Every structure is written in C-alpha cells, then in structure tokens.
CSV table of C-alpha atoms in Angstrom, one decimal:
chain,number,residue,atom,x,y,z
A,1,LYS,CA,-0.1,0.1,-0.1
A,2,GLU,CA,1.4,3.4,-0.8
A,3,ILE,CA,1.2,6.4,1.6
A,4,GLY,CA,1.4,10.1,0.9
A,5,ASP,CA,3.3,12.6,2.8
A,6,ASN,CA,3.4,16.5,1.9
A,7,ARG,CA,6.3,17.8,3.9
A,8,ASP,CA,9.7,16.5,4.0
A,9,PHE,CA,11.9,15.8,7.3
A,10,MET,CA,12.8,19.9,7.2
A,11,HIS,CA,9.2,20.8,7.1
A,12,ASN,CA,9.3,22.0,3.5
A,13,THR,CA,5.9,21.6,1.7
A,14,ILE,CA,6.4,19.0,-1.4
A,15,ALA,CA,4.2,16.8,-3.8
A,16,LYS,CA,2.7,13.7,-2.6
A,17,GLU,CA,5.6,11.2,-2.2
A,18,PRO,CA,4.5,7.7,-3.6
A,19,PHE,CA,6.7,5.9,-0.7
A,20,THR,CA,5.7,2.1,0.2
A,21,GLU,CA,5.8,1.4,3.5
A,22,ALA,CA,8.7,-0.7,3.4
A,23,LEU,CA,10.9,2.4,1.9
A,24,LYS,CA,9.5,4.9,4.4
A,25,ASP,CA,10.4,2.5,7.5
A,26,GLN,CA,14.2,2.3,5.6
A,27,LEU,CA,14.1,6.1,5.4
A,28,ALA,CA,12.8,6.6,9.0
A,29,GLU,CA,15.7,4.3,10.4
A,30,SER,CA,18.3,6.6,8.7
A,31,THR,CA,18.4,10.2,9.0
A,32,LEU,CA,15.2,11.9,7.6
A,33,HIS,CA,14.1,13.1,11.1
A,34,LYS,CA,17.5,13.9,12.7
A,35,LYS,CA,18.0,17.8,13.3
A,36,ASN,CA,21.5,17.8,12.3
A,37,VAL,CA,20.8,17.1,8.5
A,38,ASN,CA,19.8,20.5,7.4
A,39,PRO,CA,22.6,22.3,9.0
A,40,ALA,CA,25.2,19.8,7.8
A,41,ILE,CA,23.7,20.3,4.1
A,42,LYS,CA,23.9,23.8,4.4
A,43,ALA,CA,27.3,24.0,5.7
A,44,VAL,CA,28.6,22.7,2.3
A,45,THR,CA,26.1,24.7,-0.1
A,46,ASP,CA,27.1,28.0,1.8
A,47,ILE,CA,30.8,27.6,0.7
A,48,PHE,CA,29.7,28.3,-2.9
A,49,GLU,CA,27.4,31.5,-1.9
A,50,GLY,CA,27.7,33.8,-4.8
A,51,GLN,CA,28.0,31.4,-7.5
A,52,PRO,CA,25.7,31.7,-10.5
A,53,CYS,CA,23.2,29.1,-11.4
A,54,THR,CA,24.3,28.4,-15.0
A,55,ASP,CA,25.3,25.0,-17.0
A,56,SER,CA,28.9,25.0,-18.0
A,57,HIS,CA,29.6,23.7,-21.6
A,58,LEU,CA,33.1,22.9,-22.6
A,59,SER,CA,35.3,21.1,-24.9
A,60,PHE,CA,38.1,18.7,-24.1
A,61,LEU,CA,40.3,16.0,-25.5
A,62,ILE,CA,39.9,12.3,-24.9
A,63,THR,CA,42.6,10.0,-25.8
A,64,GLU,CA,41.1,6.6,-27.3
A,65,LYS,CA,43.1,4.1,-29.0
A,66,ASP,CA,45.8,6.2,-30.0
A,67,LYS,CA,43.5,9.0,-31.1
A,68,LEU,CA,42.7,12.5,-29.8
A,69,ASN,CA,38.9,13.2,-30.2
A,70,MET,CA,37.7,16.7,-29.3
A,71,VAL,CA,34.7,16.1,-27.0
A,72,SER,CA,31.7,18.5,-25.9
A,73,GLY,CA,30.7,18.2,-22.3
A,74,VAL,CA,29.4,19.5,-19.1
A,75,GLY,CA,31.3,20.2,-16.1
A,76,ASN,CA,31.2,22.0,-12.8
A,77,LYS,CA,32.3,25.5,-13.9
A,78,LEU,CA,33.3,27.4,-10.6
A,79,ILE,CA,33.1,31.1,-11.3
A,80,LEU,CA,33.9,32.2,-7.8
A,81,SER,CA,37.4,33.3,-7.0
A,82,GLU,CA,39.7,30.9,-4.0
A,83,LYS,CA,39.4,34.1,-2.1
A,84,GLN,CA,35.4,34.1,-2.2
A,85,ILE,CA,35.5,30.6,-1.2
A,86,VAL,CA,37.8,31.1,1.7
A,87,GLU,CA,35.5,34.1,2.8
A,88,ASN,CA,32.6,31.8,2.8
A,89,LEU,CA,34.1,29.1,4.4
A,90,LYS,CA,35.1,31.2,7.4
A,91,THR,CA,31.3,32.2,7.5
A,92,VAL,CA,30.3,28.6,7.7
A,93,GLN,CA,33.1,27.9,10.4
A,94,LEU,CA,31.8,30.8,12.5
A,95,GLU,CA,28.2,29.8,11.9
A,96,ASN,CA,28.9,26.3,13.4
A,97,GLU,CA,31.0,27.6,16.2
A,98,ILE,CA,34.3,26.6,14.5
A,99,SER,CA,37.3,28.6,14.9
A,100,ALA,CA,37.7,30.1,11.5
A,101,GLN,CA,41.0,29.3,9.5
A,102,GLU,CA,43.7,31.9,8.7
A,103,GLU,CA,45.7,30.1,6.5
A,104,PHE,CA,44.6,27.5,3.5
A,105,GLU,CA,46.3,25.3,1.4
A,106,GLY,CA,44.3,24.8,-1.8
A,107,MET,CA,40.6,24.4,-2.0
A,108,ASN,CA,40.2,20.7,0.0
A,109,PHE,CA,37.7,20.8,2.6
A,110,SER,CA,36.3,18.3,5.0
A,111,ILE,CA,33.1,17.9,6.7
A,112,GLU,CA,33.4,15.7,9.7
A,113,MET,CA,30.3,13.8,11.1
A,114,GLU,CA,29.9,11.2,13.8
A,115,THR,CA,28.9,7.7,13.4
A,116,GLY,CA,25.3,7.4,13.1
A,117,THR,CA,24.3,10.9,12.3
A,118,GLY,CA,23.4,10.3,8.3
A,119,LYS,CA,26.5,11.2,6.4
A,120,THR,CA,25.2,9.2,3.5
A,121,TYR,CA,22.1,10.8,3.3
A,122,VAL,CA,23.6,14.1,3.9
A,123,TYR,CA,26.0,13.9,1.1
A,124,LEU,CA,23.7,12.3,-1.4
A,125,ARG,CA,21.1,15.3,-0.7
A,126,THR,CA,24.0,17.6,-0.7
A,127,ILE,CA,24.3,16.6,-4.5
A,128,TYR,CA,20.6,17.6,-5.2
A,129,GLU,CA,21.2,21.0,-3.6
A,130,LEU,CA,24.4,21.9,-5.1
A,131,ASN,CA,22.6,21.2,-8.5
A,132,LYS,CA,19.5,23.2,-7.5
A,133,LEU,CA,21.1,26.3,-6.4
A,134,TYR,CA,24.4,26.1,-8.7
A,135,SER,CA,23.6,23.7,-11.4
A,136,PHE,CA,26.7,21.4,-10.4
A,137,LYS,CA,26.0,17.9,-12.1
A,138,LYS,CA,29.3,16.1,-11.6
A,139,TYR,CA,30.4,14.2,-8.6
A,140,VAL,CA,32.7,11.4,-7.8
A,141,ILE,CA,32.2,9.4,-4.8
A,142,VAL,CA,35.5,7.5,-3.5
A,143,VAL,CA,35.0,4.8,-1.1
A,144,PRO,CA,37.5,2.7,0.7
A,145,SER,CA,36.2,-0.9,0.0
A,146,ILE,CA,33.8,-3.1,-1.8
A,147,ALA,CA,31.4,-3.2,1.0
A,148,ILE,CA,31.0,0.3,1.4
A,149,ARG,CA,30.7,0.8,-2.4
A,150,GLU,CA,27.8,-1.6,-2.3
A,151,GLY,CA,26.3,0.2,0.6
A,152,VAL,CA,26.5,3.6,-1.4
A,153,LEU,CA,24.5,1.9,-4.3
A,154,LYS,CA,21.9,0.6,-2.1
A,155,ASN,CA,21.3,4.2,-0.6
A,156,LEU,CA,21.0,5.5,-4.3
A,157,GLN,CA,18.8,3.0,-4.9
A,158,ILE,CA,16.2,3.2,-1.9
A,159,THR,CA,16.3,7.1,-1.9
A,160,GLU,CA,15.7,7.7,-5.8
A,161,ASP,CA,12.0,8.0,-5.5
A,162,HIS,CA,12.3,10.2,-2.4
A,163,PHE,CA,14.7,12.7,-3.9
A,164,LYS,CA,12.7,12.7,-7.2
A,165,ALA,CA,9.6,13.9,-4.8
A,166,LEU,CA,11.8,16.5,-3.2
A,167,TYR,CA,13.5,17.9,-6.4
A,168,ASN,CA,10.7,17.9,-8.9
A,169,ASN,CA,11.6,14.5,-10.8
A,170,ILE,CA,15.0,15.7,-11.7
A,171,GLU,CA,17.1,12.9,-13.2
A,172,LEU,CA,20.2,11.5,-12.1
A,173,GLU,CA,22.7,8.6,-13.1
A,174,TYR,CA,25.0,6.7,-11.1
A,175,PHE,CA,27.6,4.1,-11.9
A,176,VAL,CA,30.8,2.2,-10.6
A,177,TYR,CA,33.8,2.9,-12.3
A,178,ASP,CA,35.2,0.2,-14.2
A,179,SER,CA,38.4,0.6,-16.3
A,180,ALA,CA,37.2,-2.0,-18.9
A,181,LYS,CA,34.4,0.2,-19.8
A,182,ILE,CA,36.2,3.5,-20.4
A,183,ASN,CA,33.2,4.6,-22.8
A,184,ARG,CA,30.8,5.1,-19.7
A,185,LEU,CA,33.5,7.8,-18.8
A,186,ARG,CA,32.5,9.8,-21.8
A,187,GLN,CA,28.7,9.6,-20.9
A,188,PHE,CA,29.7,11.1,-17.5
A,189,ALA,CA,31.6,13.8,-19.4
A,190,VAL,CA,29.1,14.8,-21.9
A,191,SER,CA,25.8,14.2,-20.0
A,192,ASN,CA,23.6,17.3,-18.9
A,193,GLN,CA,22.1,15.2,-16.2
A,194,ILE,CA,23.4,14.8,-12.9
A,195,GLN,CA,26.1,12.1,-12.8
A,196,ILE,CA,27.7,10.3,-9.9
A,197,MET,CA,30.8,8.0,-10.7
A,198,ILE,CA,31.3,5.6,-7.5
A,199,ILE,CA,35.2,4.6,-7.5
A,200,ASN,CA,37.2,2.5,-5.0
A,201,ILE,CA,40.3,4.5,-3.7
A,202,ASP,CA,42.6,2.0,-5.2
A,203,ALA,CA,41.3,2.6,-8.5
A,204,PHE,CA,41.4,6.5,-7.9
A,205,ASN,CA,44.8,6.4,-6.6
A,206,LYS,CA,46.2,4.0,-9.8
A,207,LYS,CA,48.2,5.6,-12.3
C-alpha cells in the first residue's frame, strides 16, 4: 500500500510522495528526522554562496586507441575566486561555532560527522542541493572498500524516489567505475544530467 506525505523532514512543503511502507521505514531509520541534517547540508552549499546557477559547457580532448578526439561536455564551472570561497568558508565555520582558519592550502575541504548521524544521506542530498542552487552536475564518490561501495549503491537505489519527490523529478545517473568500460566515462563527461561515479580508492590512486 502506498502512502503520501506532503512535507519533507525539514518541514518544507513538497508534492505527494509515492513511498511504500517498506521504503518509508528504511528512510525513517536513516536520517530523515534528525535535526543535524539541514545544517550539515547548508554548511556545504554555503561555501559556494554567490556562485551563479548556470550550465557549464566545455570542450576537451579524450585519448582513445591512440587518437585524440575533441568532445563537448558539461562540467562544474566554478566562477568564484579562491578568495571568495575562503571568505564563505570562514562564515560557515563561525556559524557552526568552529574557529575560522587563517591559512589554507588549496581548496580541499573536510566535512566531519559522527557515526550514526547520517553521512550518506547528507552527502547524497547535498548533491541535489548543489545542482538546484548552482547547477553542479558531476560528482565522484571515492569509497575505501567494496562493502562501502555496495552500501552507497543501495542508498542511491532506496532514496531515488524520495529525492525525485523533493526535487521535481530531476533525473540522476550513477555507476561504478570500471577500467574496462571507459566509454562510460564519456557519458559521464557529456551528459547534462546529474552524474555520480563511484570509485574505489585503489582505482582512484592507480596511475
């Protein structure tokens, strides 16, 4: 039996959600009603405050069987300067009662959450929020093991309808990186849909 709900866990009005009882139970066991979820997502999206919401079409070269091919694709084009990003980060840190840093080495940022606080749900929903606010479409999830990889895939599957209900049925594609299927990387690059590539850390570090 399907049930409907016209509010999400952050009390925003949304369309009726076609959840099954089993799916709702699964989501309820995760993070849908935990108060830390909304600030956690906002802490990430606010780093890009001031970034325009525009698509980024670009051209690049792909080497394939000793040939170079010019390909038109869609990327995440960051308009903000590093200085603006750093200022946004300091604001986020202060809002979350974290001492603002004065020195930075590159734009590598860490968002830390304790065990059981819903990290997977938070970063998956953050993907949708970044797309909604800034039109970012390309994401890579690096995992430490096959077991974690399978867990990420499962979470993507069981939350797909939930996120479609929250974000106006936006389409998303996800896949596991396979070095034997390089053509899938081309789809990742050229697609105008949200793309998520899941890759093991060993494959990510492999030269």
